[in-house]
Coordinates of C-alpha atoms in Angstrom, one line a residue:
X1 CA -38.7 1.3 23.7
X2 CA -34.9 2.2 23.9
X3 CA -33.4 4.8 25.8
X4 CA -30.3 5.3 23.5
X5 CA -29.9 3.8 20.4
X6 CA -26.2 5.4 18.8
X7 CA -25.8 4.9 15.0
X8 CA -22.3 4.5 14.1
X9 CA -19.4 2.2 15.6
X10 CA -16.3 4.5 15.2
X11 CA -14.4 6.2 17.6
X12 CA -17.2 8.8 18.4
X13 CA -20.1 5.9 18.8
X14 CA -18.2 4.0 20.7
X15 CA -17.1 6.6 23.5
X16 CA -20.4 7.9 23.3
X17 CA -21.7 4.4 24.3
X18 CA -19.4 3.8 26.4
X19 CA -20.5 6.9 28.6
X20 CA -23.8 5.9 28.0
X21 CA -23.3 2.4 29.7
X22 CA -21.4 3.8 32.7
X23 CA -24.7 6.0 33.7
X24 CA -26.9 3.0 33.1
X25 CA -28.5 3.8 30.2
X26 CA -28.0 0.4 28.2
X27 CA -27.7 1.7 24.9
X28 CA -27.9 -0.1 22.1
X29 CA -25.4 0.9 19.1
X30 CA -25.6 -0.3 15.9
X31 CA -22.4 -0.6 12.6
X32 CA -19.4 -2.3 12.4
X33 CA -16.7 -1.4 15.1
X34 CA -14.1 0.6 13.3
X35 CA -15.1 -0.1 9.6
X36 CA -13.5 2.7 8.0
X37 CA -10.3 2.0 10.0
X38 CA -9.7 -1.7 8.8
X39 CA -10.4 -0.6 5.7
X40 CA -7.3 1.9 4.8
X41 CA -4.5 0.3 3.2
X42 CA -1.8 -1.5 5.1
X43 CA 1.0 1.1 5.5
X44 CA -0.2 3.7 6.5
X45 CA 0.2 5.6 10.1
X46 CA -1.8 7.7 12.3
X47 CA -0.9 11.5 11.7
X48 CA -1.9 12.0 15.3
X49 CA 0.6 11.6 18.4
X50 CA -1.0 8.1 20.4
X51 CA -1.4 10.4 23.4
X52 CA -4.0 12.5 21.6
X53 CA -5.8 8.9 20.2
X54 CA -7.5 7.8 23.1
X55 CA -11.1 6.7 23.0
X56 CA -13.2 8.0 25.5
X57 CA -14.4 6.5 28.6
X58 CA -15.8 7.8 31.9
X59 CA -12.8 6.6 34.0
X60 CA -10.0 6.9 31.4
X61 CA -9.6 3.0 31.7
X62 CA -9.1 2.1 27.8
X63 CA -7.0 4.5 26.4
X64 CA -4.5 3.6 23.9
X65 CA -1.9 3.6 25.9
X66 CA -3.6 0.8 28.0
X67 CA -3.7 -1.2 24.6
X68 CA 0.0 -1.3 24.1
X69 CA 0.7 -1.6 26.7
X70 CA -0.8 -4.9 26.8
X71 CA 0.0 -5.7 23.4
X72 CA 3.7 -5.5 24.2
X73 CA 3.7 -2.0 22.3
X74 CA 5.3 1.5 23.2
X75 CA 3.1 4.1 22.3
X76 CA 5.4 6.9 22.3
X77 CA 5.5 10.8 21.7
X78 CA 6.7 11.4 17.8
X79 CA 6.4 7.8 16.9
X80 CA 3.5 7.1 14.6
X81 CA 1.7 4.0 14.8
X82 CA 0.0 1.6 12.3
X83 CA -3.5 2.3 11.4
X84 CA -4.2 -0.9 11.8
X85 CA -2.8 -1.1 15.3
X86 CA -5.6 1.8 16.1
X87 CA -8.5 -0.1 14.3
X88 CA -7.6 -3.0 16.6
X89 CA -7.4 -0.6 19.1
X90 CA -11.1 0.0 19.0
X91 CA -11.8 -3.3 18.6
X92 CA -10.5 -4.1 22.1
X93 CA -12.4 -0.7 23.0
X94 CA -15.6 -1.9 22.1
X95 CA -15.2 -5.2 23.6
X96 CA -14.0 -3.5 27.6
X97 CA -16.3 -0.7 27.4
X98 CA -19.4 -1.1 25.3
X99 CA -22.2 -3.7 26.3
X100 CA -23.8 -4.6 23.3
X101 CA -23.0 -3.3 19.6
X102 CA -25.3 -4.6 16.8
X103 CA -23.1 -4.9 13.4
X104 CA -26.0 -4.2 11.2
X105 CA -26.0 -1.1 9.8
X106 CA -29.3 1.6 10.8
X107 CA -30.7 2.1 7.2
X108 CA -33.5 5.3 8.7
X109 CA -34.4 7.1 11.4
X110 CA -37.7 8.4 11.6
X111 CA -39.5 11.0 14.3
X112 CA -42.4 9.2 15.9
X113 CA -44.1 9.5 19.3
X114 CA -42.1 9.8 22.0
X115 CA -39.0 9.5 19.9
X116 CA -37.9 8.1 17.3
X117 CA -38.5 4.7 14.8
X118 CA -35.5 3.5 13.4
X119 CA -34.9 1.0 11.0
X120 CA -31.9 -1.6 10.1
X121 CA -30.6 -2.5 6.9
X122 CA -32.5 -6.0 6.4
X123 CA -35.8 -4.1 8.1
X124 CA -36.3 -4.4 11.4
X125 CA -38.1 -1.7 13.3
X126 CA -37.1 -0.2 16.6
X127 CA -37.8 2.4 18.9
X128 CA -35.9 5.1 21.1
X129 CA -36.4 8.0 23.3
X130 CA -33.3 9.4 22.0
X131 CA -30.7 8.9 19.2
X132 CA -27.0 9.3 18.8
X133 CA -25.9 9.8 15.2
X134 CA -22.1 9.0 15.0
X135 CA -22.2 8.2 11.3
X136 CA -18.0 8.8 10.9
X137 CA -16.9 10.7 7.5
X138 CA -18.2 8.2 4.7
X139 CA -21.4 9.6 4.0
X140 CA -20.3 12.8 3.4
X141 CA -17.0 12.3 1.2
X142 CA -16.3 14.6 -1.5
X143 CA -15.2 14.0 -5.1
X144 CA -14.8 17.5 -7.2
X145 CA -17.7 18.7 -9.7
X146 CA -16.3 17.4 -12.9
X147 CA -15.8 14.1 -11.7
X148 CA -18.6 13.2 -10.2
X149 CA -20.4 11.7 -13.0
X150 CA -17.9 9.1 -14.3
X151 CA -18.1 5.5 -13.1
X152 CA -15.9 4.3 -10.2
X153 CA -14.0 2.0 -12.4
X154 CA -12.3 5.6 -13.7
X155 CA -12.9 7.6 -10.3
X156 CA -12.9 6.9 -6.7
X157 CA -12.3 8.1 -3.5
X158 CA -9.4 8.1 -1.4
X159 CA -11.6 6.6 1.2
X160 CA -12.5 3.9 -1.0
X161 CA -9.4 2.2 -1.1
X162 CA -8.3 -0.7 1.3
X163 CA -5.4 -2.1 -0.5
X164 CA -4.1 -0.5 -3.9
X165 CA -2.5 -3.5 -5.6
X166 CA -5.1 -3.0 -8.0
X167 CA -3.7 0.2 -9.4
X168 CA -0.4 -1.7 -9.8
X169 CA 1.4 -1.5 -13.5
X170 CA -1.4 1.8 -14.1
X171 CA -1.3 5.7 -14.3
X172 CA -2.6 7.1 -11.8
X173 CA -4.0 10.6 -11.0
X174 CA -4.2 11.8 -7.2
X175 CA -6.2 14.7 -6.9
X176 CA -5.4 16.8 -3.3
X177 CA -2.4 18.5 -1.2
X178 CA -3.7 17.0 2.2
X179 CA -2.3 13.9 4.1
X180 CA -4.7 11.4 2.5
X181 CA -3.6 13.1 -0.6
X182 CA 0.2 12.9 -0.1
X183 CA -0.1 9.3 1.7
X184 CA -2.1 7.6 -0.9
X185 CA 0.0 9.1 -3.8
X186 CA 3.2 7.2 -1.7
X187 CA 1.8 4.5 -1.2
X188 CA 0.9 4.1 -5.0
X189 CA 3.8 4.3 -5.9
X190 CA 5.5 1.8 -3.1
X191 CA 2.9 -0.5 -4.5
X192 CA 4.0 -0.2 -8.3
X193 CA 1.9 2.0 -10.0
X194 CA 3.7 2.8 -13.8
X195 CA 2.5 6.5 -12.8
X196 CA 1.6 8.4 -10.0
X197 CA 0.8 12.2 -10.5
X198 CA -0.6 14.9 -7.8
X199 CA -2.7 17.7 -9.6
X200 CA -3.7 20.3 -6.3
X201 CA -5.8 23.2 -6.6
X202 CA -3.1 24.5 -3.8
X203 CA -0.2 26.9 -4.4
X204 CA 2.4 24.5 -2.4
X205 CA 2.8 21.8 -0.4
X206 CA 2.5 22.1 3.6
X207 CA 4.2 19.4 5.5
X208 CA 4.2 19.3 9.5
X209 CA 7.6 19.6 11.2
X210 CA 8.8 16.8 13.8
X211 CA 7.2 17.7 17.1
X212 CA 9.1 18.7 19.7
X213 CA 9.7 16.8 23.1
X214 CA 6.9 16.4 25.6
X215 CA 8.9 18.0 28.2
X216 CA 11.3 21.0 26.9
X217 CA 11.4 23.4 29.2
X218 CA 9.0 26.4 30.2
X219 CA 9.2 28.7 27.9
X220 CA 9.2 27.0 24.8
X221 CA 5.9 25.4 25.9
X222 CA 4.3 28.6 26.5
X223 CA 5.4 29.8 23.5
X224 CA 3.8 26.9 21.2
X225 CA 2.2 24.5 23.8
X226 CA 1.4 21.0 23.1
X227 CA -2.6 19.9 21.9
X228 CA -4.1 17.1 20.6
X229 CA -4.1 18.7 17.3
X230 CA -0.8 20.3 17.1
X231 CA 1.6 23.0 19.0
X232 CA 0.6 26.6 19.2
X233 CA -2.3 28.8 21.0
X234 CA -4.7 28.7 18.0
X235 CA -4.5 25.2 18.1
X236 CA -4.8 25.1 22.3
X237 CA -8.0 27.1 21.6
X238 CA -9.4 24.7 19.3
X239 CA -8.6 22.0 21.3
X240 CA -9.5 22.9 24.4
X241 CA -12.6 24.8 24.1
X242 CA -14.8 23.6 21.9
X243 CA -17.6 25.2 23.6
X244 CA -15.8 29.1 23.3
X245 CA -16.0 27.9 19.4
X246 CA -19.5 27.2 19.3
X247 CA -20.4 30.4 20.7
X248 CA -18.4 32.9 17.9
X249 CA -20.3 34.5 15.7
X250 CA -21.6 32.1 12.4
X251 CA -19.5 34.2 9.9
X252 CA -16.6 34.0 11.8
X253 CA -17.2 29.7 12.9
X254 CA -17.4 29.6 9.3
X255 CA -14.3 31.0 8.3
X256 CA -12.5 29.6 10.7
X257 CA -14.2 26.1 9.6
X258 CA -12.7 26.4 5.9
X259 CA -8.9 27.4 7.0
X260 CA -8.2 25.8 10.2
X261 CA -5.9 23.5 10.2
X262 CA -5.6 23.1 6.5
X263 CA -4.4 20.6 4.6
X264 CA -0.8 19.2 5.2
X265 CA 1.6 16.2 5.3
X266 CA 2.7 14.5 7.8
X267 CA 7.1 15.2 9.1
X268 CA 7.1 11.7 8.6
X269 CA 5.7 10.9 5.2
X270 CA 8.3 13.5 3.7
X271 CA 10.8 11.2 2.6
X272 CA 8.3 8.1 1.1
X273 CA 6.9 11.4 -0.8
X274 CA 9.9 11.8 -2.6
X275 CA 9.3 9.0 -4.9
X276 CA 6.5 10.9 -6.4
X277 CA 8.0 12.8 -9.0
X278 CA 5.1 14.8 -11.2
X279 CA 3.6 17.4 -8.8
X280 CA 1.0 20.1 -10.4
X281 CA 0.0 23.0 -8.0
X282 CA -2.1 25.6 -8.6
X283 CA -4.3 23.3 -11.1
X284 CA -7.9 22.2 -11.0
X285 CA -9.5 19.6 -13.1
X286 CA -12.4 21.3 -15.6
X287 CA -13.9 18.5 -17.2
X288 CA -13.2 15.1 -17.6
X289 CA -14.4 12.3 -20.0
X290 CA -13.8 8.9 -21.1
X291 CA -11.6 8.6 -24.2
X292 CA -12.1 6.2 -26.8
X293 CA -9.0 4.0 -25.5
X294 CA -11.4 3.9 -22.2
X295 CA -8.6 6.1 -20.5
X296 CA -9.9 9.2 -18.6
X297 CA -9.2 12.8 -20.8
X298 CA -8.5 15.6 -17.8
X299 CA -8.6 19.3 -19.1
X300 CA -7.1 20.9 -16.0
X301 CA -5.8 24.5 -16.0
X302 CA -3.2 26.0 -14.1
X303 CA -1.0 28.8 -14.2
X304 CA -0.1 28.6 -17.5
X305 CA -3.1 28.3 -18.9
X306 CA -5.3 24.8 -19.7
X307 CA -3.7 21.6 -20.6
X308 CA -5.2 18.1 -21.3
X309 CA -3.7 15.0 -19.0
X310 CA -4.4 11.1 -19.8
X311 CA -4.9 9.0 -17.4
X312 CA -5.9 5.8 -16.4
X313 CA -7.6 6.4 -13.0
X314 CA -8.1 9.4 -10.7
X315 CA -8.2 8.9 -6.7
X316 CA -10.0 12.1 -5.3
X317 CA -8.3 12.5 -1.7
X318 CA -10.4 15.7 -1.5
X319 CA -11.7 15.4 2.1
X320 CA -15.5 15.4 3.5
X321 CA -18.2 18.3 3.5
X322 CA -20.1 17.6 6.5
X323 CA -23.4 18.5 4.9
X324 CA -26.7 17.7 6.2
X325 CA -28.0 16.8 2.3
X326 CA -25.4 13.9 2.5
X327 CA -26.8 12.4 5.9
X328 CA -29.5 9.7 3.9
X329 CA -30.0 8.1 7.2
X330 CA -31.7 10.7 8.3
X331 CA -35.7 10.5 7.3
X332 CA -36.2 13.8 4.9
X333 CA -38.9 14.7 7.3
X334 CA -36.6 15.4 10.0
X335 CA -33.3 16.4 7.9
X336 CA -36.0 19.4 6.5
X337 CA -36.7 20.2 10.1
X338 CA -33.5 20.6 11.2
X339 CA -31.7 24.2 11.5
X340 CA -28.4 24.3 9.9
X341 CA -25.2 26.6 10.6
X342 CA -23.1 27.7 7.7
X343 CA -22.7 27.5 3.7
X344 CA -22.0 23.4 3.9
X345 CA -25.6 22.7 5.5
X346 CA -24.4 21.2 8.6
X347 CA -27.0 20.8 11.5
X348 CA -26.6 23.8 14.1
X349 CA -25.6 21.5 17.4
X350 CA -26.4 22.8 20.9
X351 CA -24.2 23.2 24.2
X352 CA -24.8 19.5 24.9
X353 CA -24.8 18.2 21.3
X354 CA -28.0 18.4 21.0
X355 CA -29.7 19.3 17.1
X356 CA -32.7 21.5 17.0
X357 CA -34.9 18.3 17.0
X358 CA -35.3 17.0 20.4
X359 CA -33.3 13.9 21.2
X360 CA -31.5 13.8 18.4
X361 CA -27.8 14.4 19.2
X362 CA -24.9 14.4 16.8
X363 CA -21.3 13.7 17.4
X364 CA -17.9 13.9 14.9
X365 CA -17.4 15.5 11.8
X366 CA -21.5 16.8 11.8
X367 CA -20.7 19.6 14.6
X368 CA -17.1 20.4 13.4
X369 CA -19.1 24.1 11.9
X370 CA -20.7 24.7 15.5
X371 CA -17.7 23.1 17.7
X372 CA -14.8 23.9 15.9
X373 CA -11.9 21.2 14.1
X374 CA -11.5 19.2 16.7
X375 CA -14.2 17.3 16.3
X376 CA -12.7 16.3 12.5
X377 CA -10.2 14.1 14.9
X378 CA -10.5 11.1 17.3
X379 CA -9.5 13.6 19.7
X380 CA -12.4 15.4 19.7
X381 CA -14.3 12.0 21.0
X382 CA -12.7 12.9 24.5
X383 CA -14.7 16.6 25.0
X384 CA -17.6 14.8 23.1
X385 CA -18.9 11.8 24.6
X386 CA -19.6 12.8 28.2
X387 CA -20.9 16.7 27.2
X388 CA -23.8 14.2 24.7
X389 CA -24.7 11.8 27.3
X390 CA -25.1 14.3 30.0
X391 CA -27.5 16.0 27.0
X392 CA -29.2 12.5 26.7
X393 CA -29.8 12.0 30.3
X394 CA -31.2 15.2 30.6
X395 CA -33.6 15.1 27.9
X396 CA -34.9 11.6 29.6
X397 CA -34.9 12.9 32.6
X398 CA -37.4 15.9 31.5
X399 CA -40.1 13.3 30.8
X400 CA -39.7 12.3 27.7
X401 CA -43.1 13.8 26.2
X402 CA -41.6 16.4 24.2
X403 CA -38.9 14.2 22.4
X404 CA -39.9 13.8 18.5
X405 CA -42.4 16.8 18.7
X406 CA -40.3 20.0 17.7
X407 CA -42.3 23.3 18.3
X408 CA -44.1 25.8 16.1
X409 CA -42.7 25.7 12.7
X410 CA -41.4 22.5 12.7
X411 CA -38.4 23.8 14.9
X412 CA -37.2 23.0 18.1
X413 CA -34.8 24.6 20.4
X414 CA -32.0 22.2 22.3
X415 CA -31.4 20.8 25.6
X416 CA -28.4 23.1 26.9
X417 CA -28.3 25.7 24.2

């Protein structure tokens, strides 16, 4: 029996573990260190400044900065990096800081005595007091209603894509006004596509401005101070206390859930941008069908009124709805037990990111409806990880009995709420 087994191996597993291991808890995490992040094409950037990238550790040992440093790199202040830098990033993370990681993936978790039963991908059994699901954004991407049916040979994902030589010499549809969006449309067309189109349900296109310096004076940084997610009080706020956001009232967490931080570009994608010529706001897609020619038929409207689009591929870089219907790892037993805050379904997460089921804690995009945007970034891995482990080691520390057996009606209060 286990005392922490943490599902997932991005930048939220892996500070969680680390945390873990520096209280002695030898957990045991499970995926492939920083999958999603070696997958993304090769030129593209972070949209986040290095010094709000870190990783987390309990002694602030392997931050990024530490990385660069020893890779000969300057990670500096309005200077994007590489994504690929940062995937190797937390390659050299996991290596310093986390004990043992397992690269097979965790195909179920289950609620049995005294905890949990989980289960890996070619079938093994375990068993843990506790579990730490840091599952990333995959499971819960989003692709809009009237393209969900067609095969991915006409539709995919923005997340889907490592390299887009594929869509070379082809007419290609990018559906979305966010970075992902704006980045992947660029980078289609650096990579020869014959035609690369945006169609955006949004009225225009937001791009980020260049930040300003670290250190301009004092009163320009109190009016618009510096966070990990951006200048300006709203965005301190969100950054800096997650835990004030968790305790708003639902209506207004879920409000605040669906227009924070909305979609935008990147200052420094601007000018790559420009080679993208046909950009349609203000349209959604209606329907969509394969045409005889086996090109994709788009009947999108817009403001003046419905027109029909050919096509030869769509890339849907329309984001991730953190839903608790989209988390299959979770056994239906205990995904049916679990209370949920909001219209997307996500599981309600206590003080010390703790779900309603005892022992199960959740970390990254999951809690962003009880703990605010932050934790939609790698820079909400920093207020995470310690806040969960502290959770964990309570909930072992109260005996251990109760964990897997949630109360009368099949519901459970959490550690910390």
């Amino acid at each position: 029996m286990h005392d922490l087994v943490v599902v997932g191996a991005g930048p939220y597993g892996l500070s969680v573990a680390a945390h873990a291991a520096a209280h002695g808890l030898g957990p045991l995490t499970f995926g492939r260190p920083m999958e999603s992040w070696h997958a993304m094409p090769t030129g593209m950037f972070l949209k986040s400044e290095p010094w709000a990238s870190h990783l987390s550790d309990p002694a602030g040992a392997y931050g990024l900065d530490a990385y660069a440093a020893g890779q000969g790199v300057r990670a500096e202040h309005g200077v994007p990096l590489p994504v690929s830098f940062f995937a190797s990033y937390g390659d050299w993370f996991a290596r310093q800081a986390v004990p043992t990681v397992d690269e097979r993936l965790i195909a179920s978790v289950a609620p049995a005595p005294e905890g949990f039963l989980l289960t890996t991908e070619d079938g093994e059994a375990l068993r843990s007091r506790t579990v730490a699901l840091a599952v990333g954004v995959l499971p819960f991407l989003e692709v809009p209603g009237p393209l969900r049916h067609l095969p991915r040979r006409y539709v995919t994902h923005s997340s889907h894509h490592g390299e887009l030589d594929a869509l070379a010499g082809r007419d290609v549809t990018v559906v979305g006004a966010g970075q992902a969006a704006l980045e992947t449309a660029a980078l289609l067309a650096e990579a020869g596509a014959a035609a690369v189109r945006i169609v955006a349900r949004a009225g225009r296109l937001h791009w980020n401005t260049l930040p300003p310096a670290l250190d301009r004076g004092v009163w320009p940084a109190l009016r618009a101070p510096h966070t990990g997610l951006g200048c300006g009080w709203r965005n301190k706020m969100y950054a800096d206390t997650p835990g004030v956001f968790r305790r708003l009232p639902a209506p207004t967490r879920a409000r605040l859930f669906d227009s924070a931080l909305g979609p935008a570009g990147a200052w420094w994608l601007r000018e790559r941008f420009a080679a993208v010529a046909d950009v349609r706001l203000g349209h959604r897609i209606a329907s969509a069908a394969v045409t005889g020619d086996e090109r994709l038929r788009l009947d999108v409207e817009g403001p003046e009124g419905a027109t029909v689009l050919e096509t030869d591929h769509v890339v849907a870089a329309t984001g991730f709805v953190p839903s608790l219907d989209r988390a299959g790892v979770l056994d239906p037993r205990l995904r049916s037990a679990l209370r949920t805050v909001g219209p997307v379904r996500a599981p309600e997460t206590g003080a010390l990111f703790e779900s309603s089921w005892p022992g199960l804690f959740l970390a990254g995009l999951l809690t962003a409806p009880s703990y605010g945007p932050s934790m939609r970034f790698v820079f909400g891995a920093g207020y995470t990880a310690g806040r969960l482990v502290k959770g964990v080691r309570r909930r072992l520390g109260g005996g251990g009995g109760a964990a897997g057996r949630p109360r009368s009606g099949g519901r459970a209060a959490p550690v910390g709420a």
